[in-house]
CSV table of C-alpha atoms and ligand atoms in Angstrom, one decimal:
chain,number,residue,atom,x,y,z
F,1,MET,CA,30.4,60.3,-41.1
F,2,SER,CA,26.8,57.6,-40.5
F,3,ARG,CA,24.6,56.4,-42.9
F,4,TYR,CA,22.0,58.8,-41.3
F,5,GLY,CA,24.5,61.7,-41.1
F,6,GLN,CA,22.0,64.4,-42.9
F,7,SER,CA,19.6,63.4,-41.2
F,8,GLU,CA,20.5,63.4,-37.6
F,9,ASN,CA,21.9,67.0,-38.6
F,10,LEU,CA,18.2,67.7,-39.8
F,11,TYR,CA,16.8,66.0,-36.4
F,12,ARG,CA,19.3,67.7,-34.1
F,13,ARG,CA,18.0,71.3,-35.9
F,14,ALA,CA,14.0,70.4,-35.7
F,15,VAL,CA,13.8,69.3,-31.8
F,16,GLU,CA,15.5,72.9,-31.4
F,17,VAL,CA,12.4,74.3,-33.0
F,18,ILE,CA,9.3,72.0,-33.1
F,19,PRO,CA,8.3,69.9,-30.8
F,20,GLY,CA,9.8,66.7,-30.3
F,21,GLY,CA,11.1,67.4,-34.0
F,22,VAL,CA,7.8,66.3,-35.4
F,23,ASN,CA,4.8,67.9,-36.6
F,24,SER,CA,3.0,64.8,-35.8
F,25,PRO,CA,3.6,62.7,-33.1
F,26,VAL,CA,3.2,59.2,-34.8
F,27,ARG,CA,6.2,60.0,-36.7
F,28,ALA,CA,8.5,60.4,-34.0
F,29,PHE,CA,10.3,57.0,-33.8
F,30,ALA,CA,10.1,57.5,-29.3
F,31,ALA,CA,8.8,54.0,-29.7
F,32,VAL,CA,11.0,51.9,-31.6
F,33,GLY,CA,14.2,54.0,-30.7
F,34,GLY,CA,16.5,56.5,-32.3
F,35,MET,CA,16.2,59.1,-34.5
F,36,PRO,CA,14.0,59.1,-37.8
F,37,PRO,CA,15.1,59.2,-41.0
F,38,PHE,CA,14.3,62.9,-42.8
F,39,ILE,CA,12.9,61.8,-45.8
F,40,ASP,CA,14.1,63.6,-49.4
F,41,ARG,CA,11.7,62.3,-51.8
F,42,GLY,CA,9.4,59.6,-53.0
F,43,GLU,CA,9.8,57.5,-55.7
F,44,GLY,CA,6.8,54.6,-56.8
F,45,ALA,CA,7.5,52.5,-53.6
F,46,GLU,CA,10.5,53.7,-52.2
F,47,LEU,CA,11.5,56.6,-50.1
F,48,ILE,CA,14.5,58.2,-50.4
F,49,ASP,CA,16.1,59.8,-47.2
F,50,CYS,CA,18.7,63.0,-47.4
F,51,ASP,CA,21.6,61.0,-46.7
F,52,GLY,CA,20.5,58.7,-50.0
F,53,ASN,CA,19.2,55.4,-48.1
F,54,ARG,CA,16.5,53.9,-50.0
F,55,TYR,CA,13.9,52.0,-48.2
F,56,ILE,CA,10.6,50.2,-49.5
F,57,ASP,CA,8.0,52.3,-47.9
F,58,PHE,CA,4.9,50.7,-46.2
F,59,CYS,CA,4.0,53.9,-44.6
F,60,CYS,CA,2.9,55.0,-48.0
F,61,SER,CA,2.0,58.8,-45.7
F,62,TRP,CA,-0.2,56.7,-43.2
F,63,GLY,CA,-2.6,55.7,-46.2
F,64,PRO,CA,-3.0,58.2,-48.4
F,65,LEU,CA,-0.7,57.1,-51.3
F,66,ILE,CA,-2.4,54.4,-52.4
F,67,LEU,CA,-0.6,54.9,-55.7
F,68,GLY,CA,3.0,55.4,-54.4
F,69,HIS,CA,4.5,58.0,-54.7
F,70,ALA,CA,5.1,60.6,-57.7
F,71,ARG,CA,2.4,58.8,-59.6
F,72,PRO,CA,3.0,60.9,-63.2
F,73,GLU,CA,-0.6,61.7,-63.3
F,74,ILE,CA,-1.2,63.0,-59.8
F,75,LEU,CA,2.0,65.6,-60.1
F,76,GLU,CA,0.5,66.1,-63.8
F,77,ALA,CA,-3.2,67.1,-62.4
F,78,ILE,CA,-1.6,68.7,-59.1
F,79,GLN,CA,0.7,70.6,-61.7
F,80,GLU,CA,-2.2,71.9,-63.7
F,81,THR,CA,-4.7,73.2,-61.2
F,82,ALA,CA,-2.0,75.2,-58.9
F,83,ALA,CA,-1.1,76.3,-62.3
F,84,LYS,CA,-3.9,78.6,-62.9
F,85,GLY,CA,-3.8,79.5,-59.1
F,86,SER,CA,-4.2,77.5,-55.9
F,87,SER,CA,-7.2,78.6,-54.3
F,88,PHE,CA,-10.1,81.0,-54.9
F,89,GLY,CA,-12.5,80.7,-51.7
F,90,ALA,CA,-15.2,80.5,-54.2
F,91,SER,CA,-16.6,77.1,-56.4
F,92,THR,CA,-15.2,75.4,-58.8
F,93,ALA,CA,-16.1,72.7,-61.4
F,94,LEU,CA,-13.0,69.9,-59.7
F,95,GLU,CA,-15.3,70.1,-56.2
F,96,VAL,CA,-18.6,69.4,-58.4
F,97,GLU,CA,-16.5,66.4,-59.9
F,98,LEU,CA,-14.7,64.9,-57.2
F,99,ALA,CA,-18.2,65.2,-55.2
F,100,GLU,CA,-20.4,63.6,-58.4
F,101,LYS,CA,-17.4,60.6,-58.0
F,102,VAL,CA,-17.8,60.0,-54.5
F,103,VAL,CA,-21.9,60.3,-54.0
F,104,ASP,CA,-21.5,57.5,-57.2
F,105,LYS,CA,-19.1,55.2,-55.9
F,106,VAL,CA,-20.3,55.3,-52.3
F,107,GLU,CA,-24.0,53.8,-51.6
F,108,PRO,CA,-24.7,55.6,-48.6
F,109,LEU,CA,-24.1,58.7,-49.8
F,110,GLU,CA,-26.3,61.4,-51.4
F,111,LYS,CA,-24.4,64.5,-50.7
F,112,VAL,CA,-20.9,64.9,-49.4
F,113,ARG,CA,-18.9,68.0,-48.2
F,114,PHE,CA,-15.4,68.3,-48.2
F,115,VAL,CA,-12.9,69.3,-45.1
F,116,SER,CA,-8.7,69.8,-45.4
F,117,SER,CA,-8.9,66.4,-42.9
F,118,GLY,CA,-10.0,63.2,-41.3
F,119,THR,CA,-10.2,65.1,-37.9
F,120,GLU,CA,-12.1,67.7,-39.0
F,121,ALA,CA,-14.5,65.6,-41.4
F,122,VAL,CA,-14.9,63.3,-38.2
F,123,MET,CA,-15.9,66.4,-35.8
F,124,SER,CA,-18.1,67.7,-37.9
F,125,ALA,CA,-20.4,64.5,-38.7
F,126,ILE,CA,-20.6,64.5,-35.5
F,127,ARG,CA,-21.6,67.5,-35.0
F,128,LEU,CA,-24.0,67.2,-37.3
F,129,ALA,CA,-25.1,64.2,-35.5
F,130,ARG,CA,-25.9,66.0,-32.2
F,131,GLY,CA,-27.7,69.0,-34.3
F,132,PHE,CA,-30.1,66.1,-36.5
F,133,THR,CA,-30.6,64.3,-33.5
F,134,GLY,CA,-31.1,67.1,-30.7
F,135,ARG,CA,-29.0,64.7,-28.5
F,136,ASP,CA,-25.7,65.2,-26.6
F,137,LYS,CA,-23.4,62.1,-26.2
F,138,ILE,CA,-21.9,59.9,-28.7
F,139,ILE,CA,-20.6,55.8,-28.4
F,140,LYS,CA,-16.8,55.0,-29.7
F,141,PHE,CA,-14.8,52.1,-29.2
F,142,ASN,CA,-11.6,52.0,-27.2
F,143,GLY,CA,-9.1,51.0,-29.5
F,144,CYS,CA,-10.9,53.6,-31.9
F,145,TYR,CA,-8.6,56.8,-33.2
F,146,HIS,CA,-11.0,59.2,-35.1
F,147,GLY,CA,-8.9,62.5,-35.7
F,148,HIS,CA,-7.7,64.6,-32.4
F,149,SER,CA,-10.5,66.5,-31.9
F,150,ASP,CA,-11.2,67.2,-28.1
F,151,TYR,CA,-14.2,64.5,-27.0
F,152,LEU,CA,-12.7,61.8,-29.3
F,153,LEU,CA,-9.9,61.9,-27.5
F,154,VAL,CA,-11.7,59.7,-24.3
F,155,LYS,CA,-9.9,56.2,-23.8
F,156,ALA,CA,-11.8,54.2,-21.5
F,157,GLY,CA,-13.3,54.0,-18.5
F,158,SER,CA,-14.0,51.3,-16.1
F,159,GLY,CA,-17.5,50.3,-16.6
F,160,LEU,CA,-20.6,52.0,-17.3
F,161,ALA,CA,-20.9,54.1,-14.8
F,162,THR,CA,-17.6,56.0,-15.7
F,163,LEU,CA,-17.8,58.2,-17.7
F,164,GLY,CA,-15.4,59.1,-20.5
F,165,GLU,CA,-11.8,60.7,-19.2
F,166,PRO,CA,-9.3,62.4,-21.4
F,167,SER,CA,-6.4,61.0,-23.1
F,168,SER,CA,-4.6,63.8,-23.5
F,169,GLY,CA,-3.8,66.9,-21.1
F,170,GLY,CA,-5.5,70.0,-22.1
F,171,VAL,CA,-9.4,68.3,-22.7
F,172,PRO,CA,-11.9,69.6,-20.0
F,173,ALA,CA,-13.6,66.2,-18.2
F,174,ASP,CA,-17.1,68.0,-18.7
F,175,PHE,CA,-15.9,68.2,-23.1
F,176,ALA,CA,-15.4,63.9,-22.1
F,177,ALA,CA,-18.3,63.2,-20.4
F,178,HIS,CA,-21.0,63.0,-23.2
F,179,THR,CA,-18.5,60.8,-24.9
F,180,LEU,CA,-19.1,56.6,-23.8
F,181,ILE,CA,-16.7,54.6,-24.7
F,182,ALA,CA,-17.5,51.1,-25.5
F,183,ASP,CA,-15.6,47.4,-26.3
F,184,LEU,CA,-15.3,46.5,-29.9
F,185,ASP,CA,-16.8,43.0,-30.1
F,186,ASP,CA,-19.1,43.5,-27.3
F,187,GLU,CA,-22.7,43.9,-28.4
F,188,ALA,CA,-23.3,44.1,-23.8
F,189,SER,CA,-20.8,47.4,-23.6
F,190,VAL,CA,-23.2,48.7,-25.7
F,191,GLU,CA,-26.5,47.5,-24.9
F,192,ALA,CA,-25.7,48.7,-21.3
F,193,TYR,CA,-25.1,52.4,-22.4
F,194,PHE,CA,-28.7,52.7,-24.7
F,195,GLU,CA,-30.1,51.4,-21.5
F,196,LYS,CA,-29.2,54.3,-19.2
F,197,TYR,CA,-29.0,56.9,-21.8
F,198,VAL,CA,-31.4,56.0,-24.5
F,199,LYS,CA,-32.3,59.6,-25.2
F,200,ASP,CA,-29.9,61.5,-24.9
F,201,ILE,CA,-27.4,59.3,-27.3
F,202,ALA,CA,-27.3,61.1,-30.9
F,203,ALA,CA,-24.6,58.1,-32.8
F,204,VAL,CA,-22.3,55.8,-33.0
F,205,ILE,CA,-19.3,56.0,-34.0
F,206,ILE,CA,-16.8,53.6,-35.0
F,207,GLU,CA,-13.8,52.6,-37.8
F,208,PRO,CA,-15.6,49.6,-39.7
F,209,ILE,CA,-12.2,47.8,-39.9
F,210,PRO,CA,-10.6,49.1,-36.5
F,211,ALA,CA,-6.9,50.1,-38.4
F,212,ASN,CA,-5.1,52.9,-35.5
F,213,ASN,CA,-4.8,50.5,-32.6
F,214,GLY,CA,-4.0,47.4,-34.6
F,215,LEU,CA,-6.1,45.6,-37.1
F,216,LEU,CA,-8.8,44.5,-35.3
F,217,ILE,CA,-10.7,42.9,-37.5
F,218,GLN,CA,-15.2,42.9,-36.6
F,219,ARG,CA,-17.3,40.4,-37.0
F,220,LYS,CA,-20.1,41.3,-40.1
F,221,GLU,CA,-22.5,40.3,-37.5
F,222,PHE,CA,-21.0,43.2,-34.8
F,223,LEU,CA,-21.7,45.9,-37.4
F,224,GLN,CA,-25.3,44.7,-37.9
F,225,PHE,CA,-25.7,45.3,-33.9
F,226,LEU,CA,-24.8,48.7,-34.4
F,227,ARG,CA,-27.1,49.3,-37.4
F,228,ASN,CA,-30.1,47.3,-35.5
F,229,ILE,CA,-29.5,49.0,-32.3
F,230,THR,CA,-28.6,52.3,-33.3
F,231,LYS,CA,-31.6,52.4,-35.8
F,232,ARG,CA,-34.5,51.0,-33.2
F,233,HIS,CA,-33.0,54.4,-31.0
F,234,GLU,CA,-33.1,56.6,-33.8
F,235,ALA,CA,-29.1,57.9,-33.1
F,236,LEU,CA,-27.3,57.5,-35.8
F,237,LEU,CA,-24.9,55.3,-37.5
F,238,ILE,CA,-21.3,57.0,-38.5
F,239,PHE,CA,-18.6,55.2,-40.0
F,240,ASP,CA,-15.2,56.4,-39.8
F,241,GLU,CA,-13.6,55.4,-43.4
F,242,VAL,CA,-10.7,57.8,-42.9
F,243,ILE,CA,-8.1,54.6,-43.9
F,244,SER,CA,-10.9,52.3,-45.3
F,245,GLY,CA,-12.2,54.5,-47.5
F,246,PHE,CA,-11.2,54.3,-51.3
F,247,ARG,CA,-8.7,51.5,-50.0
F,248,VAL,CA,-10.9,48.3,-49.4
F,249,GLY,CA,-12.6,48.9,-52.6
F,250,TRP,CA,-15.0,51.6,-53.7
F,251,GLY,CA,-17.4,51.3,-51.0
F,252,GLY,CA,-15.2,50.5,-48.5
F,253,ALA,CA,-15.7,48.9,-45.5
F,254,ALA,CA,-20.1,49.6,-45.8
F,255,ASP,CA,-19.7,48.3,-49.2
F,256,PHE,CA,-17.9,44.9,-47.9
F,257,TYR,CA,-20.6,44.2,-45.1
F,258,GLY,CA,-23.5,45.2,-46.9
F,259,ILE,CA,-24.2,48.1,-43.6
F,260,THR,CA,-26.0,51.3,-44.8
F,261,PRO,CA,-24.5,54.0,-42.2
F,262,ASP,CA,-26.2,57.3,-42.0
F,263,LEU,CA,-22.7,59.6,-41.8
F,264,MET,CA,-19.4,58.6,-43.2
F,265,THR,CA,-16.5,60.0,-42.8
F,266,PHE,CA,-13.4,59.7,-45.5
F,267,GLY,CA,-9.7,61.3,-45.8
F,268,LYS,CA,-6.2,59.6,-47.0
F,269,VAL,CA,-6.6,58.3,-50.2
F,270,ILE,CA,-9.1,60.7,-51.3
F,271,GLY,CA,-6.4,63.0,-50.9
F,272,GLY,CA,-4.3,62.0,-53.2
F,273,GLY,CA,-2.0,62.7,-51.2
F,274,MET,CA,-2.8,66.4,-50.5
F,275,PRO,CA,-5.1,68.1,-47.7
F,276,VAL,CA,-8.9,66.6,-47.7
F,277,GLY,CA,-11.2,65.5,-45.9
F,278,ALA,CA,-14.6,64.4,-46.3
F,279,PHE,CA,-17.9,64.0,-45.4
F,280,GLY,CA,-21.3,62.1,-46.2
F,281,GLY,CA,-24.7,60.9,-45.8
F,282,ARG,CA,-28.5,60.9,-47.0
F,283,THR,CA,-29.8,64.5,-47.9
F,284,GLU,CA,-32.1,64.5,-44.9
F,285,ILE,CA,-29.4,64.3,-43.3
F,286,MET,CA,-26.6,66.7,-45.0
F,287,ASP,CA,-29.2,69.9,-45.4
F,288,LYS,CA,-29.1,70.7,-41.5
F,289,LEU,CA,-25.8,71.8,-42.2
F,290,ALA,CA,-25.4,75.9,-42.8
F,291,PRO,CA,-26.5,77.3,-45.1
F,292,LEU,CA,-29.4,75.1,-45.9
F,293,GLY,CA,-29.5,74.3,-42.1
F,294,GLN,CA,-28.2,75.2,-38.8
F,295,VAL,CA,-25.1,73.3,-38.3
F,296,TYR,CA,-22.3,75.9,-39.4
F,297,GLN,CA,-19.3,74.3,-40.7
F,298,ALA,CA,-16.6,75.9,-42.7
F,299,GLY,CA,-13.0,76.4,-43.9
F,300,THR,CA,-10.9,78.7,-45.6
F,301,LEU,CA,-9.2,76.1,-48.2
F,302,SER,CA,-12.2,73.5,-48.2
F,303,GLY,CA,-13.0,71.7,-51.4
F,304,ASN,CA,-9.1,73.2,-52.3
F,305,PRO,CA,-8.7,72.7,-56.5
F,306,VAL,CA,-5.1,71.6,-56.1
F,307,ALA,CA,-6.1,69.0,-53.7
F,308,MET,CA,-9.6,67.6,-55.5
F,309,ALA,CA,-7.5,67.3,-58.4
F,310,ALA,CA,-5.0,65.2,-57.4
F,311,GLY,CA,-7.9,63.2,-55.7
F,312,LEU,CA,-9.9,63.3,-58.4
F,313,ALA,CA,-6.7,61.6,-60.8
F,314,THR,CA,-6.1,59.1,-57.8
F,315,LEU,CA,-9.7,58.1,-58.6
F,316,LYS,CA,-9.4,57.6,-62.1
F,317,VAL,CA,-5.5,55.7,-61.9
F,318,LEU,CA,-7.7,53.4,-59.3
F,319,GLU,CA,-10.9,52.9,-61.9
F,320,ASN,CA,-8.7,52.8,-65.4
F,321,GLU,CA,-6.1,49.9,-63.8
F,322,ASP,CA,-8.7,47.7,-62.0
F,323,GLY,CA,-6.9,49.1,-58.9
F,324,PHE,CA,-8.1,47.3,-56.0
F,325,ALA,CA,-8.5,43.6,-57.2
F,326,ARG,CA,-5.2,44.7,-58.4
F,327,LEU,CA,-4.5,45.7,-54.6
F,328,GLU,CA,-5.7,42.7,-53.5
F,329,LYS,CA,-3.7,40.4,-55.4
F,330,LEU,CA,-0.4,42.1,-54.3
F,331,SER,CA,-2.0,42.1,-50.8
F,332,ALA,CA,-1.9,38.5,-50.4
F,333,TYR,CA,0.8,38.0,-52.1
F,334,PHE,CA,2.8,40.0,-49.2
F,335,GLN,CA,0.5,38.0,-46.7
F,336,MET,CA,2.1,35.0,-48.1
F,337,ALA,CA,5.5,35.8,-48.5
F,338,LEU,CA,5.4,36.9,-44.6
F,339,ASP,CA,3.7,33.5,-43.3
F,340,ARG,CA,6.5,32.0,-44.9
F,341,GLU,CA,9.0,34.2,-43.6
F,342,LEU,CA,7.8,33.9,-40.2
F,343,GLU,CA,7.2,30.7,-40.5
F,344,GLY,CA,7.7,28.7,-36.9
F,345,HIS,CA,8.0,31.9,-34.9
F,346,GLU,CA,4.8,33.6,-32.8
F,347,SER,CA,3.3,35.4,-34.9
F,348,ASN,CA,-0.3,36.7,-37.0
F,349,ILE,CA,-0.4,38.4,-40.7
F,350,VAL,CA,-3.2,39.8,-39.6
F,351,ARG,CA,-4.6,41.1,-43.5
F,352,PHE,CA,-7.6,43.4,-44.5
F,353,GLY,CA,-7.9,44.6,-48.4
F,354,SER,CA,-4.2,45.8,-48.7
F,355,LEU,CA,-4.2,47.0,-44.7
F,356,ILE,CA,-1.6,44.3,-43.0
F,357,TRP,CA,-0.5,44.0,-39.4
F,358,PRO,CA,2.0,41.6,-38.5
F,359,VAL,CA,1.3,40.9,-34.9
F,360,PHE,CA,3.9,38.7,-32.8
F,361,GLN,CA,1.2,36.6,-30.4
F,362,LYS,CA,-0.9,33.6,-31.4
F,363,ASP,CA,-4.1,34.8,-31.9
F,364,ALA,CA,-5.9,37.8,-33.6
F,365,PRO,CA,-7.0,40.4,-31.4
F,366,ARG,CA,-11.0,41.8,-32.4
F,367,ARG,CA,-10.4,44.2,-29.5
F,368,ALA,CA,-7.9,46.6,-28.2
F,369,ASP,CA,-7.4,44.7,-25.0
F,370,GLY,CA,-6.5,41.8,-26.6
F,371,ILE,CA,-3.2,43.2,-28.5
F,372,GLU,CA,-0.5,41.8,-26.0
F,373,SER,CA,2.2,44.3,-24.6
F,374,GLU,CA,5.3,42.0,-25.3
F,375,ALA,CA,3.8,41.6,-29.1
F,376,ILE,CA,4.6,45.2,-29.4
F,377,ASP,CA,7.8,45.6,-27.2
F,378,ARG,CA,8.7,42.4,-30.2
F,379,PHE,CA,8.3,44.2,-33.1
F,380,ASN,CA,8.7,47.7,-31.6
F,381,SER,CA,12.8,46.0,-30.9
F,382,LEU,CA,13.1,44.6,-34.6
F,383,HIS,CA,12.0,48.1,-36.3
F,384,ARG,CA,15.8,49.7,-36.3
F,385,SER,CA,17.3,46.7,-37.9
F,386,ILE,CA,14.7,46.1,-40.2
F,387,LEU,CA,14.7,49.9,-41.5
F,388,ASP,CA,18.9,49.1,-41.5
F,389,ARG,CA,18.3,46.8,-44.4
F,390,GLY,CA,15.7,49.1,-45.9
F,391,VAL,CA,12.6,48.3,-45.5
F,392,TYR,CA,10.0,51.4,-43.6
F,393,LEU,CA,7.8,50.2,-41.0
F,394,PRO,CA,5.7,52.5,-39.5
F,395,PRO,CA,7.6,53.5,-36.2
F,396,SER,CA,4.8,51.6,-33.8
F,397,GLY,CA,3.6,48.1,-33.3
F,398,TYR,CA,0.3,49.3,-33.3
F,399,GLU,CA,0.5,50.2,-37.0
F,400,VAL,CA,-1.5,49.2,-40.2
F,401,MET,CA,1.2,48.8,-43.1
F,402,PHE,CA,0.3,49.7,-46.2
F,403,VAL,CA,0.5,48.5,-49.9
F,404,SER,CA,0.2,50.5,-52.7
F,405,LEU,CA,-0.3,50.0,-56.1
F,406,ALA,CA,3.5,50.6,-57.2
F,407,HIS,CA,4.8,48.1,-54.8
F,408,THR,CA,6.3,44.8,-57.2
F,409,THR,CA,6.1,41.0,-55.9
F,410,GLU,CA,9.8,41.4,-56.2
F,411,MET,CA,9.6,44.3,-53.4
F,412,LEU,CA,7.0,42.2,-51.4
F,413,ASP,CA,9.6,39.0,-52.0
F,414,GLN,CA,12.3,41.5,-50.4
F,415,ALA,CA,10.5,43.0,-48.1
F,416,ALA,CA,9.3,40.2,-46.3
F,417,ALA,CA,13.0,38.4,-47.1
F,418,VAL,CA,14.2,41.5,-44.2
F,419,ILE,CA,11.4,41.1,-41.8
F,420,GLY,CA,12.1,37.4,-42.1
F,421,GLU,CA,16.0,38.4,-41.4
F,422,ALA,CA,15.6,40.7,-38.2
F,423,VAL,CA,13.2,38.1,-36.4
F,424,LYS,CA,15.9,35.5,-37.1
F,425,ALA,CA,19.2,37.5,-36.0
F,426,GLU,CA,17.5,38.4,-33.2
Z,501,PLP,C1,-6.5,59.3,-39.8
Z,501,PLP,C2,-7.9,59.3,-39.5
Z,501,PLP,C3,-8.4,60.0,-39.0
Z,501,PLP,C4,-7.5,61.6,-38.5
Z,501,PLP,O1,-7.6,62.0,-40.4
Z,501,PLP,P1,-6.7,63.7,-40.0
Z,501,PLP,O2,-6.3,63.9,-41.1
Z,501,PLP,O3,-5.3,62.8,-39.9
Z,501,PLP,O4,-6.6,64.3,-39.7
Z,501,PLP,C5,-9.8,59.8,-38.5
Z,501,PLP,N1,-9.9,58.7,-38.4
Z,501,PLP,C6,-9.5,57.6,-39.0
Z,501,PLP,C7,-10.4,56.4,-38.9
Z,501,PLP,C8,-7.8,57.5,-39.4
Z,501,PLP,O5,-7.7,56.9,-39.6
């Protein structure tokens, strides 16, 4: 039997009853070839699959697991809370505590509302921005992902005159028509939309540290420009910090760059591995939400106590262990180890805090069209041999790696050596 025998069996069953065998398409191994291992459990920084193979994990559930897997403090919080009942559809102390914590830590927030995913957080923030401004259009950037709601699944049209075209089936062109696509790192592409649609633009939304299509680190001046132009035209600036929030530091990218957005969205880390999203901003804007205002937004499981407890416990550990400073050290160490192993190969280890993106091209791109398809092909062709050597990378060259507090320097050295070996063996 192959070393992936159990996974192969499960995969055969999965594709019969789940489209593509996965409940989220990024989990499929389509880009990297072969069959995905099925995971039995996680321990610290490691994944163990159903055949007992161990991997050093750099996916970390796509970001939430900043402390690694099955951390005792988080499990305890989840177990204790669940033992009291898993959901009430009524108010609890835990949601107040987490809201206080988030509002306290993130400077631009006066109020926050919890939802159950990043997608919901962004969708609600955009509805609120539209309700608040009374305008319909939004500007988003080519290469930024904001969840899978209809009008955000839009890629670039060609040129100014072209309105957004949906990049998913099932999204009516009319829905996408209110989404204007600009380019990262390109002031002119944003200015042009404001010239044409100034009275219609409700908000500009950006991942201030774009990390869903490579890691496209922006110039501070570009983000400041977005702040200035939105303010001038009374549109809102939305920072989608679903990845960067509580990952690059307490105040996210907004604090790092010293820029105050009008609304911010969160997810991933603040749920501690449970389904949580959040959006927040100034009281003046947030109080437009029902039941105070006319912008409706709701959720049966929003602010779920078990999820709130996991989020709170995660933030407490980060606080008690000086988490962000330690993560920065570990991640810088890993970057150096990777640079050493890949010396002499055309590659860049792009890093922002504990977000790391290895890309096999000469220069680090700042916009989506700066990513060379050969660089992605190169990563994808290496993925299987890295996996076979016990290192689990996200299964696409467009995805970033996540370092957690459970990674040790020994693991990081080992992972860098494995990646180096795979590259040399090609
Ligand atoms: C992951 C992500 C989302 C969507 O969050 P889900 O919880 O997957 O719905 C939205 N925005 C950004 C920036 C993300 O990284």
